[in-house]
Tab-separated table of C-alpha atoms and ligand atoms in Angstrom:
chain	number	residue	atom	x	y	z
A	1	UNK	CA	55.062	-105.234	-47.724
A	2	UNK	CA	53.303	-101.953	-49.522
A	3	UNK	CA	52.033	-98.881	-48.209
A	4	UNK	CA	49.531	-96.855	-49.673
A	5	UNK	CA	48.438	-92.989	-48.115
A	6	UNK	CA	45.474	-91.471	-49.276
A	7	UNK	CA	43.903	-88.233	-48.370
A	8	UNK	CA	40.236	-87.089	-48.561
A	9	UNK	CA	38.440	-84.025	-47.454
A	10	UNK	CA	35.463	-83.660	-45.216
A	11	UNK	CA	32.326	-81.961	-47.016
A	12	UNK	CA	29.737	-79.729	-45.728
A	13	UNK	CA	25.867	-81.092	-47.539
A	14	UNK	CA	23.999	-77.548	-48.441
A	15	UNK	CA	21.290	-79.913	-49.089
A	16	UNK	CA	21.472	-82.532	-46.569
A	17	UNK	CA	20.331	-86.351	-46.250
A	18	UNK	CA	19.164	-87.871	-43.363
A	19	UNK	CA	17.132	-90.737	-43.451
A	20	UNK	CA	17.571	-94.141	-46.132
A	21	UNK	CA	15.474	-95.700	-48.463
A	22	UNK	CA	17.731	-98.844	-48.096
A	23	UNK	CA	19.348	-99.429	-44.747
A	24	UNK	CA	21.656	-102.240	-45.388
A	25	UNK	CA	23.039	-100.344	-48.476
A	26	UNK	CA	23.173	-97.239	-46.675
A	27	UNK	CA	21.311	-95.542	-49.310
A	28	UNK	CA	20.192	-91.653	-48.738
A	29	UNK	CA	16.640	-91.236	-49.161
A	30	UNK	CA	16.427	-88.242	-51.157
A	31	UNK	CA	19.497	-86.673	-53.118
A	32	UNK	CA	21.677	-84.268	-51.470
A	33	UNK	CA	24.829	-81.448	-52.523
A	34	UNK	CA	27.800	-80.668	-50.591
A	35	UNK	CA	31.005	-78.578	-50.884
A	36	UNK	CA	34.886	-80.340	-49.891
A	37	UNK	CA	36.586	-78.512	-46.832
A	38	UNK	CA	40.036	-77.649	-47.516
A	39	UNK	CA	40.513	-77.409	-43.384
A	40	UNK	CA	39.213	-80.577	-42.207
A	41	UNK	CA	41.354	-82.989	-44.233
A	42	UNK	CA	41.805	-86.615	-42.871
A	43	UNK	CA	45.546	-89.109	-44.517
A	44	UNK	CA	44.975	-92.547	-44.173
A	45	UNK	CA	48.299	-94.788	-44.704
A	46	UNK	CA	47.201	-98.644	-45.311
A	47	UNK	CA	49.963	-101.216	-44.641
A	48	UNK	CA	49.099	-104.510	-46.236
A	49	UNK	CA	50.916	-107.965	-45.874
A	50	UNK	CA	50.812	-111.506	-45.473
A	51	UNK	CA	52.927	-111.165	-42.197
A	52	UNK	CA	50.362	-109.101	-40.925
A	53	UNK	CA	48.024	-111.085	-38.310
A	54	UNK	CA	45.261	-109.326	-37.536
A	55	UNK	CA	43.622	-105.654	-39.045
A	56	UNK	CA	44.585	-103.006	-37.105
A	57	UNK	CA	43.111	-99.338	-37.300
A	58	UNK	CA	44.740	-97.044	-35.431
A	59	UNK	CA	43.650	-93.057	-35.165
A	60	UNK	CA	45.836	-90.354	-34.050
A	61	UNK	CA	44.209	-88.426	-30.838
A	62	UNK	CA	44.403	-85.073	-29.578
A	63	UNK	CA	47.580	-85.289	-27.309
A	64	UNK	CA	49.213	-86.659	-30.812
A	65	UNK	CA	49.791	-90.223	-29.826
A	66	UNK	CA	47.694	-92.766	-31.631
A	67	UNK	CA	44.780	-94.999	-29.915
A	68	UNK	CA	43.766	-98.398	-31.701
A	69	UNK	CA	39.917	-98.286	-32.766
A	70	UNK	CA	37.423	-100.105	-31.397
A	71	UNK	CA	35.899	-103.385	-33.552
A	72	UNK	CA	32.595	-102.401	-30.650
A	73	UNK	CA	32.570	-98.715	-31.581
A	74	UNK	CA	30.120	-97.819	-34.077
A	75	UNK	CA	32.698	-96.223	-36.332
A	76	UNK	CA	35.158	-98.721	-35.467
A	77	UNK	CA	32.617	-102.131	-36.645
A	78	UNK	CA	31.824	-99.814	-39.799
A	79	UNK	CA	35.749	-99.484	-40.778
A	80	UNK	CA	36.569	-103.232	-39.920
A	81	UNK	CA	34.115	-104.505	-41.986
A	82	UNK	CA	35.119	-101.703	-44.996
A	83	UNK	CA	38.842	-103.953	-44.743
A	84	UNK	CA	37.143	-107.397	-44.526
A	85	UNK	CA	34.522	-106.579	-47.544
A	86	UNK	CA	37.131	-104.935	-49.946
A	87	UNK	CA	39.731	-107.802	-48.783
A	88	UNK	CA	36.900	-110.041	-49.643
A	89	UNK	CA	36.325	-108.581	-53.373
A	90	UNK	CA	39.665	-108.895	-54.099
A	91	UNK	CA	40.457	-112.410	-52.951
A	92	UNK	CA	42.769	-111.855	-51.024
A	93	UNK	CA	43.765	-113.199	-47.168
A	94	UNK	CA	46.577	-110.188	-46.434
A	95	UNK	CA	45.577	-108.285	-43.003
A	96	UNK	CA	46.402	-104.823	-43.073
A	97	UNK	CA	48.037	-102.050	-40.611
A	98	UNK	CA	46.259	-99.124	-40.894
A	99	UNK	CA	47.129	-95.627	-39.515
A	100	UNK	CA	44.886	-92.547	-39.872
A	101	UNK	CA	45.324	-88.611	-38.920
A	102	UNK	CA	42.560	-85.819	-39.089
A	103	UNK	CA	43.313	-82.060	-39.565
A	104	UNK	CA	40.192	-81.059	-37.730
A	105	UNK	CA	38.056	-82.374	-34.342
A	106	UNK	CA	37.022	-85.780	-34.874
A	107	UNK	CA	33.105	-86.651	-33.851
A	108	UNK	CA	32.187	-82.843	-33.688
A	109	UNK	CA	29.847	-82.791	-36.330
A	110	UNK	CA	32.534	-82.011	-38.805
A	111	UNK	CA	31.698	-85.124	-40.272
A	112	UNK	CA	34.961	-86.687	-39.656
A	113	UNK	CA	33.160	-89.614	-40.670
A	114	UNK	CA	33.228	-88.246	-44.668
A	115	UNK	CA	36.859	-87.697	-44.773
A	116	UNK	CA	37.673	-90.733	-42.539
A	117	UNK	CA	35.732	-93.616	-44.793
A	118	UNK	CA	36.991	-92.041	-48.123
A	119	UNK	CA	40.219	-92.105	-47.125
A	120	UNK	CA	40.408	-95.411	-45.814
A	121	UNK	CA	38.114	-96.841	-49.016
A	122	UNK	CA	40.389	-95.259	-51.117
A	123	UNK	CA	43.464	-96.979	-49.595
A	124	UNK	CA	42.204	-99.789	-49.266
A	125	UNK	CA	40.846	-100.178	-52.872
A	126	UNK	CA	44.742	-99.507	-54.180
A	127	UNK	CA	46.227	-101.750	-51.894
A	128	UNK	CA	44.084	-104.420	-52.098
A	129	UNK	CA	45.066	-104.056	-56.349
A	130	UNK	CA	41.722	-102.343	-57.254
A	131	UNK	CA	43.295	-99.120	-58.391
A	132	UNK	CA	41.124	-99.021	-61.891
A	133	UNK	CA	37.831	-99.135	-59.249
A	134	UNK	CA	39.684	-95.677	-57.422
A	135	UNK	CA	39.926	-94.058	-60.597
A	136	UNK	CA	36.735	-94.639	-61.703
A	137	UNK	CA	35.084	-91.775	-59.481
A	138	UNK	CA	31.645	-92.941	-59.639
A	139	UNK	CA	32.222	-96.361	-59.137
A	140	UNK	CA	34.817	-95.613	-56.131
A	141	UNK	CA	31.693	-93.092	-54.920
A	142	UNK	CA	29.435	-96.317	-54.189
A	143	UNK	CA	32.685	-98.320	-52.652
A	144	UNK	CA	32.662	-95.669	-50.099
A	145	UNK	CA	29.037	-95.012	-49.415
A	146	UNK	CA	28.982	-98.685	-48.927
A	147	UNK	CA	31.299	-97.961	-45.533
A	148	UNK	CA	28.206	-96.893	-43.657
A	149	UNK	CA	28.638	-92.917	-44.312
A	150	UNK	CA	27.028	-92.406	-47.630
A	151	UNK	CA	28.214	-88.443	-46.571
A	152	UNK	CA	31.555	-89.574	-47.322
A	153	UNK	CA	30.444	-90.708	-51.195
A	154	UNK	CA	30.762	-87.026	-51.624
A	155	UNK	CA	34.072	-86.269	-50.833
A	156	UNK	CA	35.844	-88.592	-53.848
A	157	UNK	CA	35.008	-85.377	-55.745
A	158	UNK	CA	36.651	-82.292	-55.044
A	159	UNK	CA	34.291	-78.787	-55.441
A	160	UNK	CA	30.386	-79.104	-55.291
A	161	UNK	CA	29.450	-82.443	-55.457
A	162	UNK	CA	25.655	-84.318	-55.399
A	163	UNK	CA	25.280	-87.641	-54.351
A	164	UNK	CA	21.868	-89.369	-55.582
A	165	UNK	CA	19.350	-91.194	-53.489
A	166	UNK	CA	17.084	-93.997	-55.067
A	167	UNK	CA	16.339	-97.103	-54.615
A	168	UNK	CA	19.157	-99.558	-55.708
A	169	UNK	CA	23.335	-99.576	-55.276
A	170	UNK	CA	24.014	-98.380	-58.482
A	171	UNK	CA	21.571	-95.443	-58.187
A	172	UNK	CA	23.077	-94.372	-55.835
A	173	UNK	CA	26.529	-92.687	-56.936
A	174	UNK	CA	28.315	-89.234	-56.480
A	175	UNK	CA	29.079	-86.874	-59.285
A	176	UNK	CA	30.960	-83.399	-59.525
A	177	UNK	CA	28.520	-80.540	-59.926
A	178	UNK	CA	31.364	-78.088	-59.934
A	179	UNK	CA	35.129	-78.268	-59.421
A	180	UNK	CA	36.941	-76.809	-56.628
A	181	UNK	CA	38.195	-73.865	-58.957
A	182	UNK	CA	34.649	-72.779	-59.861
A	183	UNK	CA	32.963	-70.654	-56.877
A	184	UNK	CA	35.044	-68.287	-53.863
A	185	UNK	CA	32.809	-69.928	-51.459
A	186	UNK	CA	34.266	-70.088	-47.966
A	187	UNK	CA	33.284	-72.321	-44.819
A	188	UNK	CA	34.115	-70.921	-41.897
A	189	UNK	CA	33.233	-73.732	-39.365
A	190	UNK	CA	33.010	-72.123	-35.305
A	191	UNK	CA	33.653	-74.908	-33.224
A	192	UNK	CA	31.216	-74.174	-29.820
A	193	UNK	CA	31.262	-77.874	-29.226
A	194	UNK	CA	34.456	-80.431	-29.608
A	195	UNK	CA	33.090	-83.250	-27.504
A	196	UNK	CA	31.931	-86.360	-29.055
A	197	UNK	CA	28.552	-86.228	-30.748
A	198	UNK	CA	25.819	-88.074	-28.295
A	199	UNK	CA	23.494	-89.608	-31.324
A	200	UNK	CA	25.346	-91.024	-33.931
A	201	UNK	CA	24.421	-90.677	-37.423
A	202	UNK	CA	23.118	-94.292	-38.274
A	203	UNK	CA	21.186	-94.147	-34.990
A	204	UNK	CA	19.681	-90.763	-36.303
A	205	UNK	CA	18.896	-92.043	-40.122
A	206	UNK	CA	16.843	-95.377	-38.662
A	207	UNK	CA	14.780	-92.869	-36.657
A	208	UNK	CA	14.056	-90.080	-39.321
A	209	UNK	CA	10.760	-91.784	-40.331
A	210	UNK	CA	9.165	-92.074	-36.926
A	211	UNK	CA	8.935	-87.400	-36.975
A	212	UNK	CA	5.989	-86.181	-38.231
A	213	UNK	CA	8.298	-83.481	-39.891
A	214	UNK	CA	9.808	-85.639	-42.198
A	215	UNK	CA	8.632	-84.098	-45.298
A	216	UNK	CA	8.193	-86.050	-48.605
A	217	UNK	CA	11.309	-85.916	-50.916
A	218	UNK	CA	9.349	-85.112	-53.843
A	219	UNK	CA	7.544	-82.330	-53.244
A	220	UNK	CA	9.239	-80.441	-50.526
A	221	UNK	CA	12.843	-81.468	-51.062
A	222	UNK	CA	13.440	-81.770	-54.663
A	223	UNK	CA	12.368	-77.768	-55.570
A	224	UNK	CA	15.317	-76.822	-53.320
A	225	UNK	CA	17.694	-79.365	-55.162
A	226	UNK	CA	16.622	-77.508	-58.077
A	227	UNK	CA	17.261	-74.675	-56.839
A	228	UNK	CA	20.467	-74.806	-55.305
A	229	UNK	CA	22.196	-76.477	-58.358
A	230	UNK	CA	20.804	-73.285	-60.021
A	231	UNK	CA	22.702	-71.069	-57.276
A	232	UNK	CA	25.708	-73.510	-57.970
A	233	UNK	CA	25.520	-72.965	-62.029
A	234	UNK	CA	24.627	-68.789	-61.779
A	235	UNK	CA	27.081	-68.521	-58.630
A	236	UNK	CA	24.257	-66.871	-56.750
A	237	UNK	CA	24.651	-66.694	-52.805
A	238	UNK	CA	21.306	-65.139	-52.491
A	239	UNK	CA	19.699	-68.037	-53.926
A	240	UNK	CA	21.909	-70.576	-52.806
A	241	UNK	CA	21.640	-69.368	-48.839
A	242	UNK	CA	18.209	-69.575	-48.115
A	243	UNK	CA	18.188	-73.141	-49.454
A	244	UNK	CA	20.955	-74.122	-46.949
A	245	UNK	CA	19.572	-72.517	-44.461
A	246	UNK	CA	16.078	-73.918	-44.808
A	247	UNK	CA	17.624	-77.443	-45.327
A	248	UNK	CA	19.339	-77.671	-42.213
A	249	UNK	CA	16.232	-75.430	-39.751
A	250	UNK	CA	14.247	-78.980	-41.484
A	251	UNK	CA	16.597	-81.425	-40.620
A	252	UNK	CA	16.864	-80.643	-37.739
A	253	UNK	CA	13.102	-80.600	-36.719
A	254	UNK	CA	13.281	-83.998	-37.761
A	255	UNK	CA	15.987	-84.654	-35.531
A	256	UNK	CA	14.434	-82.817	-32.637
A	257	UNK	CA	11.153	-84.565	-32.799
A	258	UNK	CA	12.106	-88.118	-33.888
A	259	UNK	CA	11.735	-91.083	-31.881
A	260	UNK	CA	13.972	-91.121	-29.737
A	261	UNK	CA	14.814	-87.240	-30.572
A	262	UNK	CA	18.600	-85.999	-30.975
A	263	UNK	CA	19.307	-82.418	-29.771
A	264	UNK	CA	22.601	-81.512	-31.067
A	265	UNK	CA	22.475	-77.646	-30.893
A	266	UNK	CA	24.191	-76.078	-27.680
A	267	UNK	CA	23.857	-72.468	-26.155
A	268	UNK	CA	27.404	-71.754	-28.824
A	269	UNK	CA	24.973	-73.122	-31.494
A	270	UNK	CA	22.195	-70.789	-31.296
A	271	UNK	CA	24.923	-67.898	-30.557
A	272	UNK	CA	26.534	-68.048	-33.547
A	273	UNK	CA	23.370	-68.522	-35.654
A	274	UNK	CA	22.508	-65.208	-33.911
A	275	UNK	CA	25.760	-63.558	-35.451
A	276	UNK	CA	24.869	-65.053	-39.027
A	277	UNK	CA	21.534	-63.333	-38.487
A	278	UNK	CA	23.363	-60.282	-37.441
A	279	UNK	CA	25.665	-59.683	-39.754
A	280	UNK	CA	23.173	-60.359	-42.460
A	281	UNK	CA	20.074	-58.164	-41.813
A	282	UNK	CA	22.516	-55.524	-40.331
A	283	UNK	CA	25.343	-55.228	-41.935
A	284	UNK	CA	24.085	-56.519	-44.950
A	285	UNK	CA	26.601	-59.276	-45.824
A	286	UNK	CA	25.461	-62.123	-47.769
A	287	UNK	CA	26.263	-65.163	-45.097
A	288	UNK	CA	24.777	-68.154	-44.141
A	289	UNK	CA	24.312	-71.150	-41.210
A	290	UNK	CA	24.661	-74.979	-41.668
A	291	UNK	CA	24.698	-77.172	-38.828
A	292	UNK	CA	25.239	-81.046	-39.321
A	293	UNK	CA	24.333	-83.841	-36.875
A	294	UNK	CA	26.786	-81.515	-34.046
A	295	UNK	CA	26.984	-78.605	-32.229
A	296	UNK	CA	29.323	-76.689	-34.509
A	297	UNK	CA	28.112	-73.897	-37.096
A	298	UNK	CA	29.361	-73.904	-40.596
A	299	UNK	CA	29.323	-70.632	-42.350
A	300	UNK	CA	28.970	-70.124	-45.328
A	301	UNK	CA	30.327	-66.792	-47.464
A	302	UNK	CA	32.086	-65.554	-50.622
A	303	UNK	CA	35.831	-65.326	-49.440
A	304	UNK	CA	35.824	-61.180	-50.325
A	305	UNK	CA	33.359	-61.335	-46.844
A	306	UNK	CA	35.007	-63.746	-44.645
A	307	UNK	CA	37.758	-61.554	-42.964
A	308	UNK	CA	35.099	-59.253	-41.714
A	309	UNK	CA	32.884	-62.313	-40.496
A	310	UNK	CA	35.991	-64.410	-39.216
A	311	UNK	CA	36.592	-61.800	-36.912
A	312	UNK	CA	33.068	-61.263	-36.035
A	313	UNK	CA	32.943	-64.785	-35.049
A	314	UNK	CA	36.133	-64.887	-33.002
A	315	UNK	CA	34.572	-62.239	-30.888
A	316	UNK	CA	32.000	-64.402	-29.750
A	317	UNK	CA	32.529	-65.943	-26.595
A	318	UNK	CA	31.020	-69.476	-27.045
A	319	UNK	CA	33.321	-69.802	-30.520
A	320	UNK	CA	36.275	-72.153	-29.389
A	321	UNK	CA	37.964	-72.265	-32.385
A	322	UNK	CA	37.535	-71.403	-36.458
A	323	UNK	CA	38.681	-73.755	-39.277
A	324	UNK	CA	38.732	-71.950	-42.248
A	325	UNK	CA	37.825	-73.817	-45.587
A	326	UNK	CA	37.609	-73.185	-49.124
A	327	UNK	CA	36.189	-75.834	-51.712
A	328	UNK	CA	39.272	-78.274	-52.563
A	329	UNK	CA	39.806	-81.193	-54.495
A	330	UNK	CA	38.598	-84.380	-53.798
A	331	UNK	CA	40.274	-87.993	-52.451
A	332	UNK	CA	43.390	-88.578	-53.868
A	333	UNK	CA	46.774	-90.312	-53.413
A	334	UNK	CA	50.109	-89.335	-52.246
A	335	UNK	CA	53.392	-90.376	-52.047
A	336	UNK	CA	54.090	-89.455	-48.102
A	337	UNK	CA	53.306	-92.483	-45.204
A	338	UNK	CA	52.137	-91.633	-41.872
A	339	UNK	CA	54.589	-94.790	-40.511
B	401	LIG	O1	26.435	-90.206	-44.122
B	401	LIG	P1	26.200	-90.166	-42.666
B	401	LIG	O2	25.632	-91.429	-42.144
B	401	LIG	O3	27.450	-89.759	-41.946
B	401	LIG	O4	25.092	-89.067	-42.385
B	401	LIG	C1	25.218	-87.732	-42.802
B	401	LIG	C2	24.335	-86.894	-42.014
B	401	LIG	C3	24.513	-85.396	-42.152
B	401	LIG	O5	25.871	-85.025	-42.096
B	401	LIG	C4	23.817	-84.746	-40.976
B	401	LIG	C5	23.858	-84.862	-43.414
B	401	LIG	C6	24.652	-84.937	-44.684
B	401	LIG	O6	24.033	-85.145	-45.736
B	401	LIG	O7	25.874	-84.752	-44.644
């Protein structure tokens, strides 16, 4: 009987992926930059055991009791076969009981699913004996993008992180940019949406190709890498914002005119993008919009601005709720259990 808690961070992408070159290894198609949420933390506790039967995965819900996870959901079939393939590598036959809590909304396009699969990877890689593969970041990194989420390769780093596209597995690893101590940057996510997200993300990334928006990696992508690890070395939110911004208007017109398309923005969506607009060509404060594959809007400041725009926000009357987030660090392990 041993129990092993991890606990991971979600990530917001500045430059996002969406699309794979690689389906089966869930490899991102171009490479792509992100920033850990200290708000919208998920703790993962794995049980392990030769008395255990049958893998469990349980996930606490909203009214704080917990619901067992589905084998037929598409997160759940992702997470079951994360235990079989990393019980598999290590030769063992143990079944584990696994209990997990989130912090934040799950499936609002708070990718949930980042925090969630690097948490559980992570615990399952110690438990399972393969604690030298945790602590070796990069090669823990491809462990978790091989969950399904290659999002969630990010969050094994804490601070601004870039996972790499390509073509193979072991092209395609995270690395740390910049720790979590290095830039004020503040995410102030408005929830305008909690409900479950309609499209999910793997149904989204087999459809990318079939927009004629989605633009080639190389010419039209890779600049604005460039130029947001600039903003990330120089600190520079004028240079850095457009590039999110831009990122996320693209993906999404790939989204929107795929095949079938995904519309994730609601009327809260394009409200709040309004007040980013706002408080940027009026009141001249440096702020910016990301939206993932959800309805929520991430925004994105340096922390001496986010009173002012936290309060801004609250006064909208589509905003639901804020989570406020600075960069933190990455996946790591602790000593509490969640049973
Ligand atoms: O890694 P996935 O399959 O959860 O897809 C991530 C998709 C986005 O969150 C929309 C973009 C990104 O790079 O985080």
């Amino acid at each position: 009987m041993q129990k092993v808690t991890v606990q991971s961070p979600a990530n917001i992408a500045f430059i996002k992926y969406w699309g794979q070159t690689k389906h089966n290894l869930f490899i991102p198609r171009n490479d792509n930059i992100s920033m850990t949420l200290s708000g919208c933390i998920t703790t993962t506790t794995v049980e392990r055991s030769p008395d255990i039967t049958k893998d469990t995965i349980e996930v606490r819900t909203k009214n704080g009791t917990y619901e067992l996870l589905s084998q037929n959901s598409t997160k759940g079939k992702k997470a079951y076969e994360q235990i079989e393939r990393i019980r598999k590598m290590a030769g063992s036959t143990d079944h584990v009981a696994v209990k997990s809590e989130n912090s934040f909304p799950s499936d609002a396009g708070i990718a949930s699913s980042a925090s969630g699969f690097s948490a559980l990877t992570g615990a399952l890689l110690i438990s399972f004996g393969k604690k030298d593969m945790f602590d070796n970041k990069k090669e823990f990194s491809k462990e978790v993008r091989l969950c399904g989420s290659a999002s969630a390769a990010r969050s094994v780093y804490g601070g601004f992180v870039e996972l790499h596209g390509g073509n193979s597995h072991d092209e395609a690893f995270a690395e740390q940019l910049a720790n979590e101590h290095y830039w004020n940057l503040v995410d102030i996510i408005a929830t305008v949406d909690d409900d479950k997200k309609k499209t999910s993300s793997s149904a989204g990334h087999a459809a990318a190709d079939s927009s004629p928006y989605y633009q080639s990696p190389v010419q039209v992508i890779q600049p604005r890498i460039d130029r947001t690890i600039q903003a990330i070395q120089d600190k520079n939110i004028k240079l850095l914002g457009p590039c999110i911004e831009e990122d996320t208007i693209s993906m999404h017109m790939v989204m929107m005119t795929s095949v079938p398309p995904a519309y994730y923005w609601q009327p809260g969506t394009l409200a709040v993008m309004q007040d980013v607009m706002h408080l940027r060509n009026d009141e001249h404060i440096e702020v910016y919009f990301s939206i993932d594959a959800g309805a929520n809007v991430h925004v994105i400041c340096e922390k001496k601005d986010a009173a002012i725009i936290e309060n801004a926000l609250k006064q909208n009357k589509l905003v639901q709720s804020i989570i406020y987030n600075e960069p933190c660090e990455g996946t790591k392990q602790i000593n509490t259990h969640l049973f």
